[in-house]
Protein backbone atom coordinates (compact mmCIF):
# COMPACT_ATOMS: atom_id res chain seq x y z
CA MET A 1 4.68 15.28 -6.55
CA LYS A 2 8.13 14.67 -7.98
CA ASP A 3 9.97 14.84 -4.65
CA LEU A 4 7.25 13.19 -2.53
CA SER A 5 8.29 9.83 -1.07
CA VAL A 6 5.98 6.80 -1.15
CA ILE A 7 6.47 4.42 1.79
CA LEU A 8 5.60 0.95 0.50
CA LEU A 9 4.83 -1.45 3.35
CA VAL A 10 6.29 -4.89 2.64
CA GLY A 11 7.79 -6.05 5.93
CA GLY A 12 5.22 -8.67 6.99
CA LYS A 13 5.35 -12.46 7.16
CA GLY A 14 2.67 -13.12 4.51
CA THR A 15 1.73 -16.38 6.23
CA ARG A 16 -1.74 -16.64 4.64
CA LEU A 17 -0.31 -16.78 1.13
CA VAL A 18 1.63 -20.03 1.38
CA SER A 19 0.43 -23.29 -0.16
CA LEU A 20 1.18 -26.75 1.22
CA LYS A 21 3.72 -27.22 -1.56
CA GLU A 22 5.58 -24.07 -0.50
CA LYS A 23 6.19 -24.71 3.18
CA ASN A 24 9.95 -24.67 2.62
CA LYS A 25 9.89 -22.10 -0.17
CA LYS A 26 8.04 -19.01 0.99
CA ILE A 27 7.72 -16.04 -1.33
CA PRO A 28 6.73 -12.57 -0.06
CA LYS A 29 3.26 -11.47 -1.13
CA ALA A 30 4.53 -8.36 -2.88
CA LEU A 31 6.72 -10.48 -5.17
CA ARG A 32 3.94 -12.83 -6.25
CA LYS A 33 3.10 -12.48 -9.91
CA VAL A 34 -0.19 -11.17 -11.23
CA LYS A 35 -0.54 -11.16 -15.00
CA SER A 36 3.22 -11.81 -15.43
CA LYS A 37 4.28 -8.89 -13.19
CA GLU A 38 4.97 -8.84 -9.47
CA ILE A 39 2.34 -7.19 -7.26
CA ILE A 40 4.89 -4.61 -6.14
CA SER A 41 5.56 -3.71 -9.76
CA HIS A 42 1.84 -3.11 -10.40
CA ILE A 43 1.67 -0.83 -7.34
CA MET A 44 4.72 1.19 -8.33
CA MET A 45 3.63 1.47 -11.94
CA ASN A 46 0.36 3.07 -10.89
CA TYR A 47 2.23 5.65 -8.82
CA ILE A 48 4.75 6.29 -11.61
CA LYS A 49 1.87 6.81 -14.04
CA TYR A 50 0.94 9.89 -11.99
CA ASP A 51 4.54 11.17 -11.71
CA PHE A 52 5.45 9.79 -8.27
CA LYS A 53 8.95 8.35 -8.55
CA ASN A 54 10.47 8.05 -5.07
CA PHE A 55 9.84 4.84 -3.12
CA ILE A 56 10.97 3.64 0.29
CA LEU A 57 10.61 0.02 1.38
CA PRO A 58 10.93 -0.49 5.16
CA LEU A 59 12.02 -4.12 5.08
CA GLY A 60 11.42 -6.81 7.67
CA TYR A 61 10.79 -10.44 6.71
CA PHE A 62 12.08 -11.55 3.29
CA LYS A 63 14.64 -8.72 3.28
CA ASP A 64 17.05 -10.63 1.01
CA TYR A 65 14.27 -11.41 -1.51
CA PHE A 66 13.53 -7.72 -2.00
CA ILE A 67 17.21 -6.76 -2.20
CA LYS A 68 17.82 -9.41 -4.86
CA TYR A 69 14.68 -8.40 -6.78
CA PHE A 70 15.55 -4.71 -6.93
CA ASN A 71 19.24 -5.29 -7.59
CA ASN A 72 18.11 -7.04 -10.78
CA LYS A 73 15.49 -4.40 -11.56
CA LYS A 74 16.82 -1.89 -14.07
CA VAL A 75 13.64 -0.36 -15.47
CA ILE A 76 10.06 0.24 -14.24
CA SER A 77 7.44 1.75 -16.55
CA GLY A 78 10.15 2.56 -19.08
CA LYS A 79 12.21 4.58 -16.57
CA LYS A 80 15.61 3.65 -15.16
CA CYS A 81 15.80 2.68 -11.49
CA LYS A 82 18.36 3.69 -8.92
CA ILE A 83 18.56 1.47 -5.84
CA PHE A 84 19.86 2.86 -2.54
CA PHE A 85 20.70 1.34 0.82
CA THR A 86 21.57 4.55 2.71
CA TYR A 87 19.31 7.48 3.55
CA LYS A 88 21.91 10.03 2.45
CA ASN A 89 22.38 8.65 -1.06
CA TYR A 90 18.62 8.39 -1.52
CA LEU A 91 18.06 11.98 -0.39
CA ASP A 92 20.84 13.26 -2.63
CA SER A 93 19.24 11.63 -5.66
CA VAL A 94 15.74 12.88 -4.75
CA LYS A 95 17.06 16.46 -4.42
CA LYS A 96 18.60 16.29 -7.90
CA ASN A 97 15.06 15.86 -9.24
CA ASN A 98 16.25 13.70 -12.14
CA ASN A 99 14.07 11.36 -14.16
CA PHE A 100 15.15 8.20 -12.33
CA ILE A 101 12.93 6.01 -10.19
CA ASN A 102 14.61 6.28 -6.77
CA ILE A 103 14.17 3.24 -4.50
CA LEU A 104 15.47 3.08 -0.93
CA LEU A 105 15.68 -0.31 0.79
CA VAL A 106 16.16 -0.16 4.58
CA PHE A 107 15.84 -2.85 7.23
CA THR A 108 13.44 -1.74 9.98
CA GLY A 109 13.28 -4.92 12.07
CA LEU A 110 11.49 -8.26 11.85
CA ASN A 111 8.67 -7.71 14.33
CA THR A 112 8.28 -3.95 13.99
CA ASN A 113 4.68 -2.88 13.37
CA LYS A 114 3.69 -0.65 10.43
CA GLY A 115 3.44 2.49 12.54
CA ASN A 116 6.98 2.16 13.87
CA ARG A 117 8.41 1.21 10.46
CA ILE A 118 6.99 4.43 9.05
CA LEU A 119 8.15 6.47 12.06
CA LYS A 120 11.74 5.27 11.58
CA ILE A 121 11.63 6.48 7.96
CA ILE A 122 10.07 9.84 8.93
CA LYS A 123 12.77 10.51 11.53
CA LYS A 124 15.72 9.46 9.38
CA LEU A 125 14.62 11.51 6.34
CA ASN A 126 12.88 14.31 8.25
CA LEU A 127 9.83 13.82 6.02
CA GLN A 128 7.28 16.62 5.98
CA GLU A 129 4.78 15.20 3.50
CA PHE A 130 4.61 11.64 2.25
CA SER A 131 2.43 8.83 0.93
CA ILE A 132 1.93 5.35 2.38
CA THR A 133 0.59 2.28 0.64
CA TYR A 134 0.22 -1.43 1.32
CA GLY A 135 2.30 -3.94 -0.61
CA ASP A 136 -0.46 -6.50 -1.24
CA CYS A 137 -3.16 -4.64 -3.17
CA ILE A 138 -3.68 -3.76 -6.83
CA GLY A 139 -5.91 -0.92 -7.97
CA ASN A 140 -6.28 1.64 -10.71
CA LEU A 141 -6.69 4.68 -8.48
CA ASN A 142 -6.24 8.13 -9.97
CA LEU A 143 -3.46 9.08 -7.56
CA LYS A 144 -3.06 12.57 -9.00
CA GLN A 145 -6.70 13.30 -8.25
CA LEU A 146 -6.39 11.81 -4.78
CA PHE A 147 -3.26 13.88 -4.08
CA ASN A 148 -4.82 17.13 -5.31
CA ILE A 149 -7.94 16.60 -3.17
CA HIS A 150 -5.66 15.91 -0.20
CA LYS A 151 -3.64 19.09 -0.78
CA LYS A 152 -6.80 21.25 -0.88
CA SER A 153 -8.32 19.58 2.15
CA LYS A 154 -8.06 20.97 5.68
CA SER A 155 -7.46 17.41 6.88
CA ILE A 156 -3.93 16.29 7.70
CA MET A 157 -4.37 12.77 6.31
CA THR A 158 -6.42 11.45 3.38
CA VAL A 159 -7.06 7.75 2.86
CA ALA A 160 -8.71 5.91 -0.01
CA GLY A 161 -11.64 3.57 0.47
CA THR A 162 -14.02 1.53 -1.65
CA ASN A 163 -17.04 -0.75 -1.27
CA PRO A 164 -15.75 -4.18 -2.34
CA ASP A 165 -17.65 -7.26 -3.41
CA SER A 166 -18.54 -9.66 -0.64
CA GLN A 167 -16.71 -12.98 -0.79
CA TYR A 168 -19.97 -14.75 0.18
CA GLY A 169 -23.43 -15.23 -1.26
CA HIS A 170 -26.10 -13.26 0.65
CA PHE A 171 -29.64 -14.33 1.58
CA VAL A 172 -32.55 -11.91 1.34
CA PHE A 173 -35.34 -12.94 3.73
CA ASP A 174 -38.56 -11.62 5.25
CA GLN A 175 -39.50 -11.11 8.89
CA ASN A 176 -40.50 -14.77 9.17
CA LYS A 177 -37.03 -15.89 8.03
CA LYS A 178 -38.39 -17.08 4.69
CA ILE A 179 -35.73 -16.66 2.03
CA ILE A 180 -37.04 -14.61 -0.89
CA ASP A 181 -33.83 -14.17 -2.86
CA PHE A 182 -30.16 -15.09 -3.03
CA ILE A 183 -27.49 -12.68 -4.25
CA GLN A 184 -24.10 -14.06 -5.23
CA LYS A 185 -21.24 -11.91 -3.90
CA PRO A 186 -22.97 -8.51 -3.91
CA LYS A 187 -21.26 -5.16 -3.34
CA LEU A 188 -20.94 -4.38 0.35
CA ASN A 189 -22.50 -1.19 1.67
CA ASN A 190 -19.59 -0.33 3.93
CA ILE A 191 -16.55 1.55 2.64
CA VAL A 192 -13.31 -0.27 3.51
CA ASN A 193 -9.77 1.01 3.89
CA ILE A 194 -7.74 0.15 0.76
CA GLY A 195 -4.44 1.55 1.95
CA TYR A 196 -3.54 4.60 -0.10
CA PHE A 197 -2.62 7.37 2.34
CA PHE A 198 -1.39 10.92 1.82
CA CYS A 199 -0.01 12.70 4.89
CA LYS A 200 0.82 16.31 5.76
CA ARG A 201 3.51 17.39 8.22
CA GLU A 202 0.99 17.62 11.08
CA THR A 203 0.65 13.82 11.02
CA VAL A 204 4.23 13.37 12.26
CA LYS A 205 3.29 14.11 15.88
CA TYR A 206 0.63 11.38 15.68
CA PHE A 207 3.24 8.88 14.47
CA GLU A 208 5.55 9.92 17.30
CA LYS A 209 2.81 9.51 19.91
CA TYR A 210 0.80 6.52 18.68
CA ALA A 211 3.13 4.38 16.53
CA ASP A 212 3.15 1.59 19.12
CA LEU A 213 -0.61 1.19 18.53
CA ASP A 214 0.13 0.73 14.80
CA LEU A 215 -0.95 2.65 11.72
CA GLU A 216 -4.67 1.90 11.59
CA MET A 217 -5.77 1.37 15.20
CA GLY A 218 -3.42 4.00 16.57
CA ILE A 219 -2.42 6.80 14.22
CA MET A 220 -5.33 6.77 11.77
CA LYS A 221 -7.93 6.29 14.53
CA LYS A 222 -6.57 9.16 16.63
CA ILE A 223 -6.49 11.50 13.59
CA ALA A 224 -10.08 10.49 12.79
CA LYS A 225 -11.23 11.21 16.35
CA ASN A 226 -9.78 14.71 15.99
CA LYS A 227 -11.74 15.12 12.72
CA LYS A 228 -8.59 15.57 10.65
CA LEU A 229 -8.91 12.49 8.42
CA SER A 230 -10.56 12.67 4.97
CA LEU A 231 -11.91 9.83 2.84
CA TYR A 232 -11.40 9.52 -0.91
CA ILE A 233 -13.86 7.04 -2.43
CA HIS A 234 -12.46 4.95 -5.28
CA ASN A 235 -15.08 3.51 -7.64
CA GLY A 236 -12.73 1.67 -9.99
CA PHE A 237 -10.81 -1.60 -9.78
CA TRP A 238 -9.17 -2.68 -6.53
CA LYS A 239 -8.39 -6.02 -4.93
CA SER A 240 -6.23 -7.13 -2.03
CA VAL A 241 -4.16 -10.30 -2.27
CA ASP A 242 -4.23 -12.01 1.12
CA THR A 243 -4.62 -15.67 0.16
CA LEU A 244 -3.87 -18.01 -2.75
CA LYS A 245 -7.57 -17.80 -3.61
CA ASP A 246 -7.24 -14.00 -3.96
CA LEU A 247 -4.17 -14.46 -6.15
CA LYS A 248 -6.04 -16.78 -8.53
CA GLU A 249 -9.07 -14.49 -8.62
CA ILE A 250 -7.13 -11.34 -9.42
CA ASN A 251 -5.27 -13.10 -12.23
CA LYS A 252 -8.60 -14.13 -13.75
CA LEU A 253 -10.02 -10.60 -13.35
CA LEU A 254 -7.06 -8.88 -14.97
CA LEU A 255 -6.99 -11.33 -17.86
CA LYS A 256 -10.47 -10.07 -18.74
């Protein structure tokens, strides 16, 4: 785990998380604060907790925000950070297997989709195995357990999923459309993708072939159709932060 790189996807516009007051002062989702820490810090801390310490951010929009943030970031989870802007320097530090948190910041284009951002990183670093995660979710996944299950699996990619709470109240009704009950925001039956991926070297050819179709609808879907994708079900805490409403809700939840 110590030399495995985590590709943290933060290159999007984040247009849904802007209030009317912030039209001229946009802040990337990953740098929004939840319980006094930025979302990206929560994500990295959970990985670091399970001994993952190498992170790559394929930047797009808000590039300068992330560069400024990490240039001022000296410590995460009690460990010193080293920030890199070239692939070579990052690789050299990873190979030394020191106790630093290694963070590579690279610009991968403004309108590049997730699949192609990841592909650029794979090619430049010749990655054989790697992890991918979204930059707008917070969860308490046991990433060591997820990784170990992935390693033992015959699948080439493992992705985490959970059954979240519905954001709506649900009616229960009989065949005559008479309502017999109302359930406020119940758990959904479907398992949704929560964006924690572990990939083996065999996934690289899928990125090379299907990156233009993006990560989920191209690469992940093609791997699934070939029956090489495994699901890890997470039963603990997880929430995505897509809107200001989500941001307020997750702050309230974590304060409890």
